[in-house]
């Protein structure tokens, strides 16, 4: 659904996956992507940062957080 720009359906799918395994950082990052693509960078940032807190080596979580921060105008945070 995500790649077809059906963000509501994608969020429901990722919600279901997180209900099964709330600590799955891949699904947290995936959950942030529809938010980011639908101009809800704040919600996306929350998902990405949560994934990064659980697994600090998750590059996708850090990259997603940087994208969300840049979208929100926090270029310094995105660089750090």
PDB file of C-alpha atoms in Angstrom:
ATOM      1  CA  UNK A   1       0.000   0.000   0.000  1.00  0.00           C
ATOM      2  CA  UNK A   2       2.847   2.364   0.802  1.00  0.00           C
ATOM      3  CA  UNK A   3       4.320   2.246  -2.684  1.00  0.00           C
ATOM      4  CA  UNK A   4       0.908   2.860  -4.204  1.00  0.00           C
ATOM      5  CA  UNK A   5       0.556   6.001  -2.061  1.00  0.00           C
ATOM      6  CA  UNK A   6      -2.311   4.453  -0.106  1.00  0.00           C
ATOM      7  CA  UNK A   7      -0.996   5.752   3.189  1.00  0.00           C
ATOM      8  CA  UNK A   8      -4.072   5.024   5.321  1.00  0.00           C
ATOM      9  CA  UNK A   9      -4.026   1.364   4.324  1.00  0.00           C
ATOM     10  CA  UNK A  10      -0.266   1.200   4.828  1.00  0.00           C
ATOM     11  CA  UNK A  11      -0.625   2.613   8.349  1.00  0.00           C
ATOM     12  CA  UNK A  12      -3.273   0.000   9.166  1.00  0.00           C
ATOM     13  CA  UNK A  13      -0.988  -2.771   7.934  1.00  0.00           C
ATOM     14  CA  UNK A  14       1.941  -1.480   9.976  1.00  0.00           C
ATOM     15  CA  UNK A  15      -0.322  -1.008  13.027  1.00  0.00           C
ATOM     16  CA  UNK A  16      -1.292  -4.674  12.722  1.00  0.00           C
ATOM     17  CA  UNK A  17       2.347  -5.736  12.457  1.00  0.00           C
ATOM     18  CA  UNK A  18       3.280  -3.660  15.513  1.00  0.00           C
ATOM     19  CA  UNK A  19       0.394  -5.178  17.470  1.00  0.00           C
ATOM     20  CA  UNK A  20       2.009  -8.564  16.912  1.00  0.00           C
ATOM     21  CA  UNK A  21       5.535  -7.385  17.773  1.00  0.00           C
ATOM     22  CA  UNK A  22       5.618  -3.898  19.349  1.00  0.00           C
ATOM     23  CA  UNK A  23       9.413  -3.913  19.495  1.00  0.00           C
ATOM     24  CA  UNK A  24       9.992  -4.550  15.791  1.00  0.00           C
ATOM     25  CA  UNK A  25      12.084  -1.568  14.720  1.00  0.00           C
ATOM     26  CA  UNK A  26      11.703  -2.372  11.035  1.00  0.00           C
ATOM     27  CA  UNK A  27       7.934  -2.037  11.373  1.00  0.00           C
ATOM     28  CA  UNK A  28       8.351   1.178  13.396  1.00  0.00           C
ATOM     29  CA  UNK A  29      10.408   2.655  10.585  1.00  0.00           C
ATOM     30  CA  UNK A  30       7.871   1.389   8.059  1.00  0.00           C
ATOM     31  CA  UNK A  31       5.101   2.967  10.153  1.00  0.00           C
ATOM     32  CA  UNK A  32       6.879   6.320   9.959  1.00  0.00           C
ATOM     33  CA  UNK A  33       7.146   6.317   6.169  1.00  0.00           C
ATOM     34  CA  UNK A  34       3.457   6.892   5.343  1.00  0.00           C
ATOM     35  CA  UNK A  35       3.424   9.723   7.882  1.00  0.00           C
ATOM     36  CA  UNK A  36       6.450  11.287   6.220  1.00  0.00           C
ATOM     37  CA  UNK A  37       4.966  10.939   2.744  1.00  0.00           C
ATOM     38  CA  UNK A  38       1.617  12.390   3.826  1.00  0.00           C
ATOM     39  CA  UNK A  39       3.101  15.569   5.322  1.00  0.00           C
ATOM     40  CA  UNK A  40       2.899  14.408   8.933  1.00  0.00           C
ATOM     41  CA  UNK A  41       6.598  14.670   9.700  1.00  0.00           C
ATOM     42  CA  UNK A  42       5.987  15.032  13.437  1.00  0.00           C
ATOM     43  CA  UNK A  43       4.344  11.603  13.677  1.00  0.00           C
ATOM     44  CA  UNK A  44       7.031  10.159  11.410  1.00  0.00           C
ATOM     45  CA  UNK A  45       9.757  11.555  13.649  1.00  0.00           C
ATOM     46  CA  UNK A  46       8.141   9.921  16.687  1.00  0.00           C
ATOM     47  CA  UNK A  47       8.200   6.523  14.972  1.00  0.00           C
ATOM     48  CA  UNK A  48      11.776   6.891  13.735  1.00  0.00           C
ATOM     49  CA  UNK A  49      13.113   8.064  17.095  1.00  0.00           C
ATOM     50  CA  UNK A  50      11.353   5.237  18.917  1.00  0.00           C
ATOM     51  CA  UNK A  51      12.979   2.728  16.576  1.00  0.00           C
ATOM     52  CA  UNK A  52      16.386   4.377  17.066  1.00  0.00           C
ATOM     53  CA  UNK A  53      15.989   4.258  20.867  1.00  0.00           C
ATOM     54  CA  UNK A  54      15.298   0.530  20.732  1.00  0.00           C
ATOM     55  CA  UNK A  55      18.083  -0.234  18.248  1.00  0.00           C
ATOM     56  CA  UNK A  56      20.684   2.510  18.031  1.00  0.00           C
ATOM     57  CA  UNK A  57      22.361   0.702  15.117  1.00  0.00           C
ATOM     58  CA  UNK A  58      19.232   0.886  12.926  1.00  0.00           C
ATOM     59  CA  UNK A  59      20.455   3.089  10.082  1.00  0.00           C
ATOM     60  CA  UNK A  60      16.990   3.366   8.530  1.00  0.00           C
ATOM     61  CA  UNK A  61      15.617   4.777  11.789  1.00  0.00           C
ATOM     62  CA  UNK A  62      18.353   7.437  11.933  1.00  0.00           C
ATOM     63  CA  UNK A  63      17.958   8.277   8.258  1.00  0.00           C
ATOM     64  CA  UNK A  64      14.188   8.558   8.607  1.00  0.00           C
ATOM     65  CA  UNK A  65      14.568  10.771  11.680  1.00  0.00           C
ATOM     66  CA  UNK A  66      16.937  13.045   9.767  1.00  0.00           C
ATOM     67  CA  UNK A  67      14.467  13.278   6.879  1.00  0.00           C
ATOM     68  CA  UNK A  68      11.617  14.115   9.249  1.00  0.00           C
ATOM     69  CA  UNK A  69      13.711  16.730  11.075  1.00  0.00           C
ATOM     70  CA  UNK A  70      14.714  18.351   7.806  1.00  0.00           C
ATOM     71  CA  UNK A  71      11.072  18.398   6.702  1.00  0.00           C
ATOM     72  CA  UNK A  72      10.168  20.088   9.992  1.00  0.00           C
ATOM     73  CA  UNK A  73      12.870  22.698   9.380  1.00  0.00           C
ATOM     74  CA  UNK A  74      15.301  21.357  11.982  1.00  0.00           C
ATOM     75  CA  UNK A  75      18.321  21.166   9.714  1.00  0.00           C
ATOM     76  CA  UNK A  76      20.754  21.226  12.646  1.00  0.00           C
ATOM     77  CA  UNK A  77      19.003  18.226  14.218  1.00  0.00           C
ATOM     78  CA  UNK A  78      18.980  16.444  10.880  1.00  0.00           C
ATOM     79  CA  UNK A  79      22.749  16.864  10.561  1.00  0.00           C
ATOM     80  CA  UNK A  80      23.510  15.832  14.143  1.00  0.00           C
TER      81      UNK A  80
END
